[in-house]
Coordinates of N, CA, C and O in Angstrom, one line a residue:
M1 N -23.4 -17.5 9.1 CA -22.0 -18.1 9.8 C -21.1 -18.4 8.9 O -21.2 -17.5 7.6
I2 N -19.8 -18.1 8.9 CA -18.8 -17.7 8.5 C -18.5 -18.9 7.6 O -18.6 -20.2 8.1
T3 N -18.5 -19.1 6.4 CA -18.1 -20.8 5.5 C -17.1 -21.4 5.5 O -16.1 -20.1 6.1
E4 N -16.3 -22.0 5.4 CA -14.7 -22.8 4.9 C -14.2 -21.4 3.7 O -13.2 -21.1 3.9
S5 N -14.8 -21.4 2.7 CA -14.6 -20.6 1.7 C -14.4 -19.3 2.2 O -13.3 -18.9 1.7
Q6 N -14.7 -18.1 2.9 CA -14.6 -17.5 3.3 C -13.5 -17.3 4.4 O -12.6 -16.5 3.9
I7 N -13.5 -18.2 5.3 CA -11.8 -18.3 6.3 C -10.7 -18.6 4.9 O -9.8 -17.6 5.4
I8 N -10.9 -19.9 3.8 CA -9.9 -19.3 3.5 C -9.9 -18.3 2.5 O -8.3 -17.9 1.7
S9 N -10.7 -17.3 1.7 CA -10.4 -16.4 1.2 C -9.8 -15.2 2.7 O -8.8 -14.4 1.5
L10 N -9.9 -15.3 3.5 CA -9.3 -14.1 4.3 C -7.8 -15.0 4.7 O -7.2 -13.4 4.8
I11 N -7.8 -15.7 4.7 CA -6.6 -16.6 5.3 C -5.7 -15.8 3.8 O -4.5 -15.5 4.1
I12 N -6.1 -16.4 2.6 CA -5.5 -16.1 1.3 C -4.7 -14.2 1.3 O -3.5 -14.2 0.9
A13 N -5.9 -13.9 1.5 CA -5.8 -12.2 1.6 C -5.1 -11.7 2.6 O -4.0 -10.9 2.2
F14 N -4.7 -12.5 3.5 CA -3.6 -12.0 4.9 C -1.9 -11.9 4.3 O -2.0 -11.5 4.2
I15 N -2.5 -13.1 3.9 CA -0.7 -13.8 3.6 C -0.5 -13.2 2.1 O 0.5 -12.7 2.4
L16 N -1.4 -13.0 1.2 CA -0.9 -11.7 0.1 C -0.6 -10.7 0.7 O 0.7 -9.8 0.0
G17 N -1.2 -10.2 1.8 CA -0.7 -8.6 2.2 C 0.7 -8.5 3.4 O 1.6 -7.7 2.7
L18 N 1.1 -10.0 3.2 CA 1.9 -9.7 4.2 C 3.4 -10.0 2.9 O 4.1 -9.5 3.0
L19 N 3.2 -10.8 1.9 CA 3.7 -11.1 1.0 C 3.7 -9.3 -0.2 O 5.2 -9.0 0.2
V20 N 3.0 -8.9 0.0 CA 2.9 -7.5 -0.5 C 4.0 -6.8 -0.3 O 4.9 -5.4 0.0
G21 N 3.6 -6.4 1.2 CA 4.1 -5.8 2.7 C 5.5 -6.0 2.7 O 6.7 -4.9 2.3
L22 N 5.9 -7.4 2.7 CA 7.7 -7.2 2.8 C 8.4 -7.1 1.4 O 9.9 -6.6 1.3
L23 N 7.4 -7.4 0.0 CA 7.7 -6.7 -1.0 C 8.6 -5.3 -1.5 O 9.4 -4.9 -1.5
I24 N 7.0 -4.8 -0.7 CA 7.6 -3.3 -0.3 C 8.5 -2.3 0.6 O 9.6 -1.4 -0.1
K25 N 8.9 -3.3 1.6 CA 10.1 -2.8 2.3 C 11.1 -3.3 1.7 O 12.3 -2.5 1.9
K26 N 11.4 -4.8 1.3 CA 13.0 -5.0 0.4 C 12.7 -4.0 -1.3 O 14.0 -3.3 -0.9
I27 N 12.3 -3.3 -1.8 CA 12.4 -2.4 -2.4 C 13.0 -1.3 -2.2 O 13.6 -0.5 -2.6
I28 N 12.4 -0.8 -0.7 CA 12.4 0.5 0.1 C 14.1 0.4 0.1 O 15.0 1.4 0.0
Q29 N 14.2 -0.9 0.6 CA 15.4 -0.6 0.9 C 16.6 -0.8 0.5 O 17.8 -0.3 0.4
I30 N 16.4 -1.9 -0.6 CA 17.2 -1.6 -2.0 C 17.6 -0.6 -2.2 O 18.8 -0.2 -2.6
G31 N 16.5 0.5 -2.9 CA 16.2 2.0 -2.8 C 17.5 2.7 -2.3 O 17.9 3.3 -2.8
I32 N 17.6 2.7 -1.3 CA 18.1 3.3 -0.5 C 19.6 3.1 -0.2 O 20.8 3.9 -0.4
I33 N 19.7 1.6 -0.5 CA 21.4 0.7 -0.5 C 22.1 1.3 -2.1 O 23.0 1.9 -2.0
I34 N 20.9 1.5 -3.2 CA 21.7 2.1 -4.2 C 21.8 2.9 -4.7 O 22.9 4.4 -4.8
L35 N 20.9 4.4 -3.3 CA 20.5 5.6 -3.7 C 22.7 6.0 -2.9 O 23.4 6.9 -3.2
A36 N 23.3 5.2 -1.8 CA 23.8 5.5 -1.0 C 25.0 5.2 -1.5 O 26.2 6.1 -2.0
I37 N 25.4 3.9 -2.3 CA 26.3 3.5 -3.3 C 26.4 4.6 -4.5 O 27.6 5.2 -4.7
I38 N 25.4 5.1 -4.9 CA 25.5 6.4 -6.2 C 26.3 7.8 -5.3 O 27.2 8.1 -6.0
I39 N 25.7 7.8 -4.1 CA 26.2 9.2 -3.8 C 27.8 8.7 -2.8 O 28.3 10.3 -3.4
I40 N 28.2 7.6 -2.7 CA 29.2 7.9 -2.5 C 30.3 7.7 -4.0 O 31.5 8.3 -4.1
L41 N 29.8 7.0 -5.0 CA 30.3 7.2 -6.1 C 30.9 8.8 -6.6 O 32.0 9.0 -7.2
I42 N 29.4 9.3 -6.4 CA 30.2 10.4 -7.0 C 30.8 11.6 -6.4 O 31.5 12.5 -6.7
A43 N 30.7 11.0 -4.7 CA 31.3 12.3 -3.5 C 33.4 11.9 -4.0 O 34.0 12.6 -4.0
I44 N 33.9 10.2 -4.6 CA 34.7 10.1 -4.8 C 35.3 10.6 -5.8 O 36.5 10.2 -6.8
G45 N 34.3 10.9 -7.1 CA 34.6 11.0 -8.1 C 34.4 10.7 -9.6 O 35.1 10.3 -10.6
A46 N 34.6 9.2 -9.0 CA 34.4 8.1 -10.1 C 32.9 8.3 -10.6 O 33.2 7.5 -11.7
L47 N 32.2 8.6 -10.4 CA 31.0 8.8 -11.4 C 30.3 10.3 -11.3 O 30.2 11.1 -10.3
S48 N 30.0 10.7 -11.9 CA 29.5 12.2 -12.3 C 28.0 12.0 -12.4 O 27.6 11.3 -12.8
P49 N 27.8 13.7 -11.6 CA 26.5 13.7 -12.1 C 25.2 14.0 -13.0 O 23.8 14.0 -13.1
S50 N 26.4 14.3 -14.1 CA 25.8 14.1 -15.5 C 25.2 12.5 -15.6 O 24.5 12.1 -17.1
T51 N 25.9 11.4 -15.7 CA 26.1 10.5 -16.1 C 24.9 10.2 -15.5 O 24.1 9.1 -15.4
V52 N 24.5 10.0 -13.7 CA 23.1 9.6 -12.8 C 22.6 10.7 -13.3 O 20.8 9.5 -13.6
I53 N 22.1 12.0 -14.3 CA 20.8 12.3 -14.7 C 20.4 11.5 -15.2 O 19.6 11.4 -15.7
H54 N 21.9 11.2 -16.7 CA 21.1 10.7 -17.8 C 20.5 9.0 -17.8 O 20.1 9.1 -18.3
G55 N 21.0 8.8 -16.8 CA 20.4 7.2 -16.4 C 19.3 7.7 -16.0 O 18.0 6.4 -16.2
L56 N 19.1 8.8 -14.9 CA 17.5 8.6 -14.5 C 16.8 8.7 -15.6 O 15.7 8.2 -15.5
E57 N 17.5 9.9 -16.7 CA 16.1 9.7 -17.6 C 15.6 8.8 -18.3 O 14.4 8.5 -18.6
S58 N 16.9 7.8 -18.6 CA 15.8 6.9 -19.1 C 15.6 5.3 -18.2 O 14.7 4.9 -18.7
L59 N 15.7 5.9 -17.0 CA 14.7 5.2 -16.3 C 13.6 5.1 -15.9 O 13.2 4.5 -16.2
G60 N 13.3 6.6 -16.3 CA 11.8 7.1 -16.9 C 11.0 6.3 -17.7 O 10.2 6.7 -17.6
V61 N 11.8 6.0 -18.6 CA 10.9 5.3 -19.7 C 10.4 3.9 -19.2 O 9.4 3.7 -19.6
Y62 N 11.4 3.7 -18.5 CA 10.9 2.2 -18.2 C 10.0 2.1 -16.9 O 9.3 1.5 -16.6
A63 N 10.1 3.4 -16.1 CA 9.1 3.4 -15.4 C 7.4 3.5 -15.2 O 6.7 3.1 -15.3
S64 N 7.1 3.8 -16.5 CA 6.0 4.8 -17.9 C 5.4 3.1 -17.8 O 4.4 2.5 -18.0
E65 N 6.4 2.1 -18.4 CA 6.0 1.0 -18.9 C 5.7 -0.1 -17.9 O 4.8 -0.6 -17.8
A66 N 6.3 0.4 -16.4 CA 5.9 -0.8 -15.3 C 5.0 -0.1 -15.0 O 4.2 -1.1 -14.3
E67 N 4.8 1.1 -14.6 CA 3.3 1.6 -14.7 C 2.5 1.0 -15.4 O 1.4 0.5 -14.1
S68 N 2.4 0.8 -16.1 CA 1.0 0.6 -17.1 C 0.6 -1.0 -16.8 O -0.2 -1.3 -16.7
F69 N 1.8 -1.8 -16.5 CA 2.2 -3.4 -15.9 C 1.0 -3.1 -14.9 O 0.1 -4.2 -14.0
V70 N 1.6 -2.6 -13.8 CA 1.2 -1.9 -12.5 C 0.1 -2.1 -11.8 O -1.3 -3.0 -11.5
E71 N -0.7 -1.1 -13.4 CA -2.1 -0.9 -13.0 C -3.1 -1.7 -13.3 O -4.2 -2.4 -13.2
K72 N -2.5 -2.7 -14.4 CA -3.4 -4.0 -14.9 C -3.0 -4.9 -14.0 O -4.4 -6.1 -13.6
E73 N -2.1 -5.0 -12.6 CA -2.2 -6.2 -11.8 C -2.3 -5.8 -10.9 O -2.8 -7.0 -10.0
L74 N -2.8 -5.1 -11.0 CA -2.8 -4.0 -9.5 C -4.9 -4.6 -8.9 O -4.8 -4.5 -7.6
S75 N -5.3 -4.9 -9.9 CA -6.8 -5.1 -10.0 C -6.9 -6.4 -9.4 O -7.9 -7.2 -9.3
I76 N -5.8 -7.7 -9.0 CA -6.0 -8.8 -9.1 C -5.6 -8.9 -7.6 O -6.6 -9.8 -6.4
L77 N -5.5 -8.1 -6.8 CA -4.3 -8.2 -4.8 C -6.0 -7.5 -4.3 O -7.0 -6.0 -5.4
P78 N -6.4 -8.2 -3.3 CA -7.6 -7.9 -2.6 C -7.1 -6.5 -1.2 O -7.5 -7.0 -0.6
Y79 N -7.1 -5.7 -2.2 CA -6.6 -4.4 -1.6 C -7.9 -3.4 -0.5 O -7.3 -3.0 0.2
N80 N -9.1 -3.7 -0.6 CA -10.2 -3.7 -0.1 C -10.7 -4.4 0.8 O -11.6 -3.8 1.8
S81 N -9.8 -5.7 1.2 CA -10.1 -6.3 1.9 C -9.1 -5.9 3.5 O -8.0 -5.5 2.9
I82 N -10.1 -6.2 4.9 CA -9.4 -5.5 6.0 C -8.2 -6.5 6.4 O -7.4 -6.5 6.7
A83 N -8.3 -7.9 5.6 CA -7.5 -9.3 7.0 C -6.2 -8.7 4.9 O -4.3 -8.6 6.0
F84 N -6.5 -8.5 3.8 CA -5.0 -7.6 3.1 C -4.6 -6.5 3.9 O -3.0 -6.5 3.8
I85 N -5.3 -5.3 4.1 CA -4.7 -4.8 4.4 C -4.1 -4.7 6.0 O -2.7 -4.1 6.0
I86 N -4.6 -5.5 6.9 CA -3.8 -5.6 8.0 C -2.3 -6.3 7.4 O -1.4 -6.6 8.2
G87 N -2.7 -7.6 6.7 CA -1.5 -8.7 6.9 C -0.4 -7.3 5.8 O 1.3 -7.5 5.5
L88 N -0.7 -6.5 5.3 CA 0.0 -5.2 4.3 C 0.9 -4.6 5.5 O 2.0 -5.1 5.7
V89 N 0.2 -4.4 6.4 CA 0.8 -3.0 7.5 C 2.2 -4.3 7.9 O 2.8 -3.8 8.6
I90 N 1.5 -5.3 8.8 CA 2.7 -6.3 9.5 C 3.5 -6.6 8.6 O 4.9 -6.4 9.0
G91 N 3.6 -7.0 7.3 CA 4.5 -7.7 6.3 C 5.6 -5.4 6.2 O 6.9 -6.1 6.0
L92 N 5.0 -4.5 6.5 CA 5.5 -3.6 6.3 C 6.9 -3.4 7.3 O 7.4 -3.3 7.6
I93 N 5.4 -3.3 9.2 CA 7.1 -2.9 10.0 C 7.3 -4.6 10.1 O 8.5 -4.3 10.7
K94 N 7.1 -5.6 10.3 CA 7.7 -6.9 10.6 C 8.9 -6.9 9.5 O 9.8 -7.9 9.7
G95 N 8.2 -7.2 8.3 CA 9.3 -7.4 7.1 C 10.4 -8.4 7.1 O 11.7 -9.0 7.5

């Protein structure tokens, strides 16, 4: 017999999956837009490739800090729940 708490936990896992899927999709879209802007600025000569390389090297420092933060927070997500995975996929596709 399924209890109310089990149903609520499934619903919460599904909603978390939807939100994380939507977040991932939006981050990818923003990354593509930023990449397109950088390519256009390099093409018209407003930005030099060495400036972009220096910026990427600086970003690498922040990426390692962000990785350690995400590793800590990832344990909170119920990513082994099928409801979470279904919500994640729907969030990525429908987003």
